[in-house]
PDB file of C-alpha atoms in Angstrom:
ATOM      1  CA  MET A   1     130.830 -42.582-205.616  1.00 78.00           C
ATOM      2  CA  THR A   2     127.193 -43.144-205.891  1.00 85.00           C
ATOM      3  CA  SER A   3     125.173 -42.125-209.224  1.00 88.00           C
ATOM      4  CA  LEU A   4     123.396 -39.439-206.893  1.00 92.00           C
ATOM      5  CA  GLN A   5     126.587 -38.258-205.987  1.00 93.00           C
ATOM      6  CA  ARG A   6     127.887 -37.652-209.282  1.00 93.00           C
ATOM      7  CA  LYS A   7     124.525 -36.059-210.466  1.00 93.00           C
ATOM      8  CA  LEU A   8     125.100 -33.598-207.512  1.00 95.00           C
ATOM      9  CA  ARG A   9     128.417 -32.798-208.649  1.00 93.00           C
ATOM     10  CA  ASN A  10     127.072 -32.134-212.355  1.00 94.00           C
ATOM     11  CA  ALA A  11     125.306 -29.411-210.783  1.00 92.00           C
ATOM     12  CA  VAL A  12     128.134 -27.711-209.034  1.00 91.00           C
ATOM     13  CA  GLN A  13     127.896 -24.119-210.119  1.00 84.00           C
ATOM     14  CA  PRO A  14     131.667 -22.874-210.310  1.00 78.00           C
ATOM     15  CA  GLY A  15     132.372 -20.110-207.879  1.00 65.00           C
ATOM     16  CA  ARG A  16     129.328 -20.611-205.597  1.00 64.00           C
ATOM     17  CA  SER A  17     130.813 -22.903-202.622  1.00 58.00           C
ATOM     18  CA  GLU A  18     132.076 -19.581-201.049  1.00 60.00           C
ATOM     19  CA  SER A  19     128.822 -17.737-200.630  1.00 64.00           C
ATOM     20  CA  PRO A  20     126.981 -20.540-198.561  1.00 70.00           C
ATOM     21  CA  SER A  21     130.179 -20.839-196.155  1.00 67.00           C
ATOM     22  CA  ARG A  22     129.881 -17.270-195.311  1.00 70.00           C
ATOM     23  CA  PHE A  23     125.902 -17.376-194.688  1.00 77.00           C
ATOM     24  CA  PHE A  24     126.017 -20.629-193.032  1.00 83.00           C
ATOM     25  CA  LYS A  25     128.681 -19.274-190.212  1.00 83.00           C
ATOM     26  CA  THR A  26     131.618 -21.972-191.199  1.00 84.00           C
ATOM     27  CA  GLY A  27     134.382 -19.590-189.770  1.00 85.00           C
ATOM     28  CA  PRO A  28     136.257 -20.375-186.617  1.00 87.00           C
ATOM     29  CA  GLY A  29     134.281 -20.483-183.167  1.00 89.00           C
ATOM     30  CA  GLN A  30     130.825 -20.167-185.326  1.00 89.00           C
ATOM     31  CA  TYR A  31     128.052 -22.643-185.427  1.00 90.00           C
ATOM     32  CA  GLY A  32     129.246 -24.067-188.771  1.00 89.00           C
ATOM     33  CA  GLU A  33     132.768 -24.202-188.289  1.00 89.00           C
ATOM     34  CA  GLY A  34     134.296 -26.477-190.545  1.00 88.00           C
ATOM     35  CA  ASP A  35     131.599 -27.286-192.940  1.00 92.00           C
ATOM     36  CA  LYS A  36     132.136 -27.605-196.392  1.00 92.00           C
ATOM     37  CA  PHE A  37     130.075 -26.613-199.609  1.00 93.00           C
ATOM     38  CA  LEU A  38     130.369 -28.079-203.150  1.00 93.00           C
ATOM     39  CA  GLY A  39     128.267 -25.143-204.637  1.00 92.00           C
ATOM     40  CA  VAL A  40     124.920 -26.586-205.688  1.00 94.00           C
ATOM     41  CA  ARG A  41     121.635 -24.707-205.493  1.00 93.00           C
ATOM     42  CA  VAL A  42     118.888 -26.053-203.307  1.00 95.00           C
ATOM     43  CA  PRO A  43     116.269 -26.707-206.252  1.00 96.00           C
ATOM     44  CA  ASP A  44     119.126 -28.733-207.828  1.00 96.00           C
ATOM     45  CA  ILE A  45     119.591 -30.831-204.839  1.00 97.00           C
ATOM     46  CA  ARG A  46     115.710 -31.346-204.506  1.00 97.00           C
ATOM     47  CA  ALA A  47     115.751 -32.400-208.161  1.00 97.00           C
ATOM     48  CA  VAL A  48     118.488 -34.995-207.555  1.00 96.00           C
ATOM     49  CA  ALA A  49     116.604 -36.300-204.389  1.00 96.00           C
ATOM     50  CA  ASN A  50     113.638 -36.947-206.585  1.00 95.00           C
ATOM     51  CA  LEU A  51     115.560 -39.403-208.520  1.00 93.00           C
ATOM     52  CA  ASP A  52     116.068 -41.401-205.558  1.00 93.00           C
ATOM     53  CA  ASP A  53     114.826 -45.368-206.236  1.00 88.00           C
ATOM     54  CA  GLY A  54     114.828 -46.409-202.642  1.00 85.00           C
ATOM     55  CA  GLY A  55     118.334 -48.154-203.019  1.00 79.00           C
ATOM     56  CA  SER A  56     120.280 -45.027-202.349  1.00 74.00           C
ATOM     57  CA  GLU A  57     123.011 -45.368-199.247  1.00 86.00           C
ATOM     58  CA  VAL A  58     121.349 -42.633-197.273  1.00 95.00           C
ATOM     59  CA  SER A  59     123.859 -43.201-194.085  1.00 94.00           C
ATOM     60  CA  ARG A  60     126.622 -42.726-196.350  1.00 93.00           C
ATOM     61  CA  LEU A  61     125.160 -39.484-197.917  1.00 96.00           C
ATOM     62  CA  LEU A  62     124.260 -37.942-194.344  1.00 97.00           C
ATOM     63  CA  GLU A  63     127.670 -38.661-193.063  1.00 96.00           C
ATOM     64  CA  SER A  64     129.448 -36.752-195.483  1.00 96.00           C
ATOM     65  CA  PRO A  65     131.737 -33.737-194.787  1.00 95.00           C
ATOM     66  CA  TRP A  66     129.849 -31.973-197.778  1.00 96.00           C
ATOM     67  CA  HIS A  67     126.991 -30.058-196.755  1.00 96.00           C
ATOM     68  CA  GLU A  68     124.697 -30.454-199.977  1.00 96.00           C
ATOM     69  CA  GLU A  69     125.183 -34.453-199.441  1.00 97.00           C
ATOM     70  CA  ARG A  70     124.192 -34.025-195.967  1.00 98.00           C
ATOM     71  CA  LEU A  71     120.911 -32.027-197.145  1.00 98.00           C
ATOM     72  CA  LEU A  72     120.416 -34.472-199.888  1.00 97.00           C
ATOM     73  CA  ALA A  73     119.908 -37.423-197.408  1.00 97.00           C
ATOM     74  CA  LEU A  74     117.729 -35.405-195.727  1.00 98.00           C
ATOM     75  CA  LEU A  75     115.365 -34.948-198.738  1.00 98.00           C
ATOM     76  CA  ILE A  76     115.736 -38.182-199.558  1.00 97.00           C
ATOM     77  CA  LEU A  77     114.910 -39.519-195.788  1.00 98.00           C
ATOM     78  CA  VAL A  78     111.751 -37.044-195.998  1.00 98.00           C
ATOM     79  CA  ARG A  79     110.713 -38.275-199.294  1.00 97.00           C
ATOM     80  CA  ARG A  80     110.687 -41.733-198.365  1.00 97.00           C
ATOM     81  CA  TYR A  81     109.066 -41.322-194.956  1.00 98.00           C
ATOM     82  CA  GLU A  82     106.134 -39.395-196.865  1.00 97.00           C
ATOM     83  CA  ARG A  83     105.653 -42.138-199.180  1.00 96.00           C
ATOM     84  CA  GLY A  84     106.654 -45.130-196.633  1.00 97.00           C
ATOM     85  CA  ASP A  85     104.074 -47.376-194.493  1.00 98.00           C
ATOM     86  CA  ILE A  86     104.029 -47.534-190.960  1.00 98.00           C
ATOM     87  CA  ARG A  87     107.148 -49.546-190.394  1.00 98.00           C
ATOM     88  CA  THR A  88     109.158 -47.366-193.047  1.00 97.00           C
ATOM     89  CA  LYS A  89     107.843 -44.454-191.251  1.00 98.00           C
ATOM     90  CA  LYS A  90     109.091 -45.962-187.764  1.00 98.00           C
ATOM     91  CA  ARG A  91     112.745 -46.886-189.146  1.00 98.00           C
ATOM     92  CA  ILE A  92     113.352 -43.423-190.561  1.00 98.00           C
ATOM     93  CA  PHE A  93     112.271 -41.747-187.555  1.00 98.00           C
ATOM     94  CA  ASP A  94     114.668 -44.004-185.394  1.00 98.00           C
ATOM     95  CA  PHE A  95     117.342 -43.492-187.905  1.00 98.00           C
ATOM     96  CA  TYR A  96     116.777 -39.526-187.676  1.00 98.00           C
ATOM     97  CA  LEU A  97     117.283 -39.458-183.968  1.00 98.00           C
ATOM     98  CA  SER A  98     120.249 -41.868-183.923  1.00 98.00           C
ATOM     99  CA  ASN A  99     121.826 -39.699-186.423  1.00 98.00           C
ATOM    100  CA  THR A 100     121.220 -35.876-185.035  1.00 98.00           C
ATOM    101  CA  ARG A 101     124.978 -35.396-185.025  1.00 97.00           C
ATOM    102  CA  TRP A 102     124.880 -35.157-188.842  1.00 97.00           C
ATOM    103  CA  ILE A 103     121.837 -32.989-189.097  1.00 98.00           C
ATOM    104  CA  ASN A 104     123.969 -29.939-188.076  1.00 96.00           C
ATOM    105  CA  ASN A 105     122.942 -26.547-189.500  1.00 96.00           C
ATOM    106  CA  TRP A 106     119.954 -24.865-189.390  1.00 97.00           C
ATOM    107  CA  ASP A 107     118.751 -25.519-192.843  1.00 97.00           C
ATOM    108  CA  LEU A 108     119.340 -29.201-192.349  1.00 98.00           C
ATOM    109  CA  VAL A 109     116.922 -28.866-189.263  1.00 98.00           C
ATOM    110  CA  ASP A 110     114.265 -26.996-190.785  1.00 98.00           C
ATOM    111  CA  VAL A 111     113.564 -28.965-194.009  1.00 98.00           C
ATOM    112  CA  SER A 112     113.487 -32.321-191.888  1.00 98.00           C
ATOM    113  CA  ALA A 113     112.556 -32.042-188.405  1.00 98.00           C
ATOM    114  CA  TYR A 114     108.993 -31.475-188.794  1.00 98.00           C
ATOM    115  CA  LYS A 115     108.298 -33.528-191.700  1.00 98.00           C
ATOM    116  CA  ILE A 116     109.955 -36.706-189.695  1.00 98.00           C
ATOM    117  CA  VAL A 117     110.039 -36.186-186.055  1.00 98.00           C
ATOM    118  CA  GLY A 118     106.694 -33.996-185.918  1.00 98.00           C
ATOM    119  CA  ALA A 119     104.880 -35.914-188.290  1.00 98.00           C
ATOM    120  CA  TRP A 120     105.872 -39.382-186.342  1.00 98.00           C
ATOM    121  CA  LEU A 121     104.761 -37.984-183.169  1.00 98.00           C
ATOM    122  CA  LEU A 122     101.566 -35.816-184.163  1.00 98.00           C
ATOM    123  CA  ALA A 123      99.313 -38.824-182.486  1.00 94.00           C
ATOM    124  CA  ARG A 124     102.305 -40.007-179.933  1.00 97.00           C
ATOM    125  CA  PRO A 125     103.776 -39.247-176.726  1.00 97.00           C
ATOM    126  CA  ARG A 126     106.434 -36.642-176.930  1.00 97.00           C
ATOM    127  CA  PRO A 127     108.799 -36.877-173.894  1.00 98.00           C
ATOM    128  CA  VAL A 128     111.693 -37.112-176.591  1.00 98.00           C
ATOM    129  CA  LEU A 129     111.111 -33.341-177.813  1.00 98.00           C
ATOM    130  CA  HIS A 130     111.620 -32.188-174.217  1.00 98.00           C
ATOM    131  CA  ARG A 131     114.660 -34.576-173.720  1.00 98.00           C
ATOM    132  CA  MET A 132     116.223 -32.923-176.922  1.00 98.00           C
ATOM    133  CA  ALA A 133     114.882 -29.191-175.892  1.00 98.00           C
ATOM    134  CA  ARG A 134     117.631 -30.185-172.740  1.00 98.00           C
ATOM    135  CA  SER A 135     120.518 -31.469-174.729  1.00 98.00           C
ATOM    136  CA  GLY A 136     123.949 -29.682-174.941  1.00 97.00           C
ATOM    137  CA  SER A 137     123.597 -30.015-178.834  1.00 98.00           C
ATOM    138  CA  LEU A 138     122.020 -26.833-180.425  1.00 98.00           C
ATOM    139  CA  TRP A 139     120.622 -28.890-183.466  1.00 98.00           C
ATOM    140  CA  GLU A 140     119.088 -31.363-181.274  1.00 98.00           C
ATOM    141  CA  ARG A 141     117.364 -28.155-179.156  1.00 98.00           C
ATOM    142  CA  ARG A 142     116.282 -26.724-183.045  1.00 98.00           C
ATOM    143  CA  ILE A 143     114.852 -30.094-183.930  1.00 98.00           C
ATOM    144  CA  SER A 144     112.774 -30.146-180.482  1.00 98.00           C
ATOM    145  CA  ILE A 145     111.185 -26.737-181.229  1.00 98.00           C
ATOM    146  CA  VAL A 146     110.974 -27.053-185.108  1.00 98.00           C
ATOM    147  CA  SER A 147     109.215 -30.653-184.957  1.00 98.00           C
ATOM    148  CA  THR A 148     106.418 -28.904-183.453  1.00 98.00           C
ATOM    149  CA  TYR A 149     105.602 -27.029-186.684  1.00 98.00           C
ATOM    150  CA  ALA A 150     103.910 -30.415-187.749  1.00 98.00           C
ATOM    151  CA  PHE A 151     101.716 -30.036-184.622  1.00 98.00           C
ATOM    152  CA  ILE A 152     100.663 -26.406-185.438  1.00 98.00           C
ATOM    153  CA  ARG A 153      99.790 -27.414-188.868  1.00 98.00           C
ATOM    154  CA  ASN A 154      97.471 -29.783-187.388  1.00 97.00           C
ATOM    155  CA  GLY A 155      96.148 -27.260-184.896  1.00 97.00           C
ATOM    156  CA  ASP A 156      98.100 -28.585-181.984  1.00 98.00           C
ATOM    157  CA  LEU A 157      99.602 -25.398-180.439  1.00 98.00           C
ATOM    158  CA  GLU A 158     100.422 -26.772-176.899  1.00 97.00           C
ATOM    159  CA  GLU A 159     103.600 -28.361-177.445  1.00 98.00           C
ATOM    160  CA  THR A 160     105.119 -25.026-178.870  1.00 98.00           C
ATOM    161  CA  PHE A 161     104.344 -23.118-176.119  1.00 98.00           C
ATOM    162  CA  ALA A 162     105.936 -25.376-173.510  1.00 98.00           C
ATOM    163  CA  LEU A 163     108.919 -26.145-175.314  1.00 98.00           C
ATOM    164  CA  ALA A 164     109.126 -21.936-176.225  1.00 98.00           C
ATOM    165  CA  LYS A 165     108.873 -21.548-172.328  1.00 98.00           C
ATOM    166  CA  LEU A 166     111.399 -24.171-171.521  1.00 98.00           C
ATOM    167  CA  LEU A 167     114.072 -22.725-174.085  1.00 98.00           C
ATOM    168  CA  LEU A 168     113.334 -19.082-173.106  1.00 98.00           C
ATOM    169  CA  ARG A 169     117.105 -19.146-171.475  1.00 96.00           C
ATOM    170  CA  ASP A 170     118.669 -20.731-174.267  1.00 98.00           C
ATOM    171  CA  PRO A 171     121.936 -18.956-175.059  1.00 97.00           C
ATOM    172  CA  GLU A 172     121.881 -19.398-178.688  1.00 97.00           C
ATOM    173  CA  ASP A 173     120.343 -16.534-181.359  1.00 96.00           C
ATOM    174  CA  LEU A 174     119.398 -19.508-183.608  1.00 97.00           C
ATOM    175  CA  MET A 175     117.206 -20.893-181.254  1.00 98.00           C
ATOM    176  CA  HIS A 176     115.580 -17.439-180.428  1.00 98.00           C
ATOM    177  CA  LYS A 177     114.889 -17.071-183.960  1.00 98.00           C
ATOM    178  CA  ALA A 178     113.672 -20.870-184.393  1.00 98.00           C
ATOM    179  CA  CYS A 179     111.298 -20.483-181.017  1.00 98.00           C
ATOM    180  CA  GLY A 180     110.053 -17.188-182.270  1.00 98.00           C
ATOM    181  CA  TRP A 181     109.304 -18.342-185.852  1.00 98.00           C
ATOM    182  CA  MET A 182     107.288 -21.154-184.300  1.00 98.00           C
ATOM    183  CA  LEU A 183     105.005 -19.144-181.963  1.00 98.00           C
ATOM    184  CA  ARG A 184     104.619 -16.569-184.848  1.00 98.00           C
ATOM    185  CA  GLU A 185     103.164 -20.018-186.536  1.00 98.00           C
ATOM    186  CA  ALA A 186     101.201 -20.553-183.688  1.00 98.00           C
ATOM    187  CA  GLY A 187      99.844 -17.378-183.497  1.00 98.00           C
ATOM    188  CA  LYS A 188      98.520 -17.624-186.910  1.00 97.00           C
ATOM    189  CA  ARG A 189      96.363 -20.121-185.629  1.00 97.00           C
ATOM    190  CA  ASP A 190      95.559 -18.453-182.453  1.00 98.00           C
ATOM    191  CA  THR A 191      96.485 -15.038-181.908  1.00 97.00           C
ATOM    192  CA  ALA A 192      94.839 -15.015-178.416  1.00 97.00           C
ATOM    193  CA  ALA A 193      97.128 -17.990-177.381  1.00 98.00           C
ATOM    194  CA  LEU A 194     100.042 -16.332-178.394  1.00 98.00           C
ATOM    195  CA  GLU A 195      99.042 -13.197-176.631  1.00 97.00           C
ATOM    196  CA  VAL A 196      98.545 -15.162-173.391  1.00 97.00           C
ATOM    197  CA  PHE A 197     101.960 -16.766-173.607  1.00 98.00           C
ATOM    198  CA  LEU A 198     103.697 -13.181-174.609  1.00 97.00           C
ATOM    199  CA  LYS A 199     101.873 -11.692-171.536  1.00 96.00           C
ATOM    200  CA  CYS A 200     103.256 -14.295-169.103  1.00 97.00           C
ATOM    201  CA  HIS A 201     106.793 -14.222-170.517  1.00 97.00           C
ATOM    202  CA  VAL A 202     107.331 -11.293-172.789  1.00 97.00           C
ATOM    203  CA  ARG A 203     110.080  -9.717-170.034  1.00 95.00           C
ATOM    204  CA  ARG A 204     111.943 -12.743-169.980  1.00 96.00           C
ATOM    205  CA  MET A 205     112.022 -13.425-173.887  1.00 97.00           C
ATOM    206  CA  PRO A 206     115.224 -12.488-175.903  1.00 97.00           C
ATOM    207  CA  ARG A 207     114.730  -9.752-177.950  1.00 97.00           C
ATOM    208  CA  THR A 208     115.381 -11.744-181.384  1.00 97.00           C
ATOM    209  CA  MET A 209     112.587 -14.438-180.011  1.00 98.00           C
ATOM    210  CA  LEU A 210     110.038 -11.705-179.434  1.00 98.00           C
ATOM    211  CA  ARG A 211     110.711  -9.882-182.688  1.00 98.00           C
ATOM    212  CA  TYR A 212     109.888 -13.151-184.574  1.00 98.00           C
ATOM    213  CA  ALA A 213     106.810 -13.846-182.605  1.00 98.00           C
ATOM    214  CA  ILE A 214     105.186 -10.384-182.932  1.00 98.00           C
ATOM    215  CA  GLU A 215     106.042  -9.996-186.411  1.00 97.00           C
ATOM    216  CA  ARG A 216     102.572 -10.049-187.894  1.00 95.00           C
ATOM    217  CA  PHE A 217     101.143  -7.916-185.184  1.00 97.00           C
ATOM    218  CA  PRO A 218      99.990  -4.590-186.082  1.00 95.00           C
ATOM    219  CA  GLU A 219     102.841  -1.946-185.729  1.00 96.00           C
ATOM    220  CA  ALA A 220     101.373  -0.259-182.350  1.00 96.00           C
ATOM    221  CA  ARG A 221     101.024  -3.539-181.015  1.00 95.00           C
ATOM    222  CA  ARG A 222     104.495  -4.556-181.693  1.00 96.00           C
ATOM    223  CA  ARG A 223     105.771  -1.230-180.418  1.00 96.00           C
ATOM    224  CA  GLN A 224     103.885  -1.941-177.081  1.00 95.00           C
ATOM    225  CA  TYR A 225     105.365  -5.477-176.853  1.00 96.00           C
ATOM    226  CA  LEU A 226     109.028  -4.126-177.468  1.00 95.00           C
ATOM    227  CA  SER A 227     108.749  -1.347-174.959  1.00 94.00           C
ATOM    228  CA  MET A 228     107.967  -4.310-172.199  1.00 89.00           C
TER     229      MET A 228
END
């Protein structure tokens, strides 16, 4: 056991492991089936990640059966990416995409995808996102759309709209939520552009995606879209 693993276990709160299991849908047939939790709060996991000195074996943590250890690995990767030179960033980007099978719950995607995949692709070609959007893996599809948050924050909305259109018929509610979230964030930057997207696709959008996308609209406008 590494020093970071020991520190993580020192932060375990007795009785806490059962609550995340329900929150992250770990029952039979659910998206997080079989995932295991130590019972460590996210702020405590972040505190342990900040102790990384660059020597931690991230792959060992990422392949752990324990959810918090995988989250720790991803927080360390984000931290190293943000502090790294161009070679380090490329190596982390490649490592991330080679290990998506371990990035297998919505929180793991959401804390890391846009900060690594999105950040790397800001000024680079993005066909990998469209490939992932067509993946049979729910988590790769979620990585594809959540990665665009980096573009949105940089004022680039085109990829978000393109991927959201591609994912309109996705069968998973978690994808409806992720697409709606990114559309809402795009709308914060350019409400008119979001309205153009909605007028083209509102009748095909899953209701959850639509609700998330129009969350910041005035009540009357929300009702109008929902009635469509």
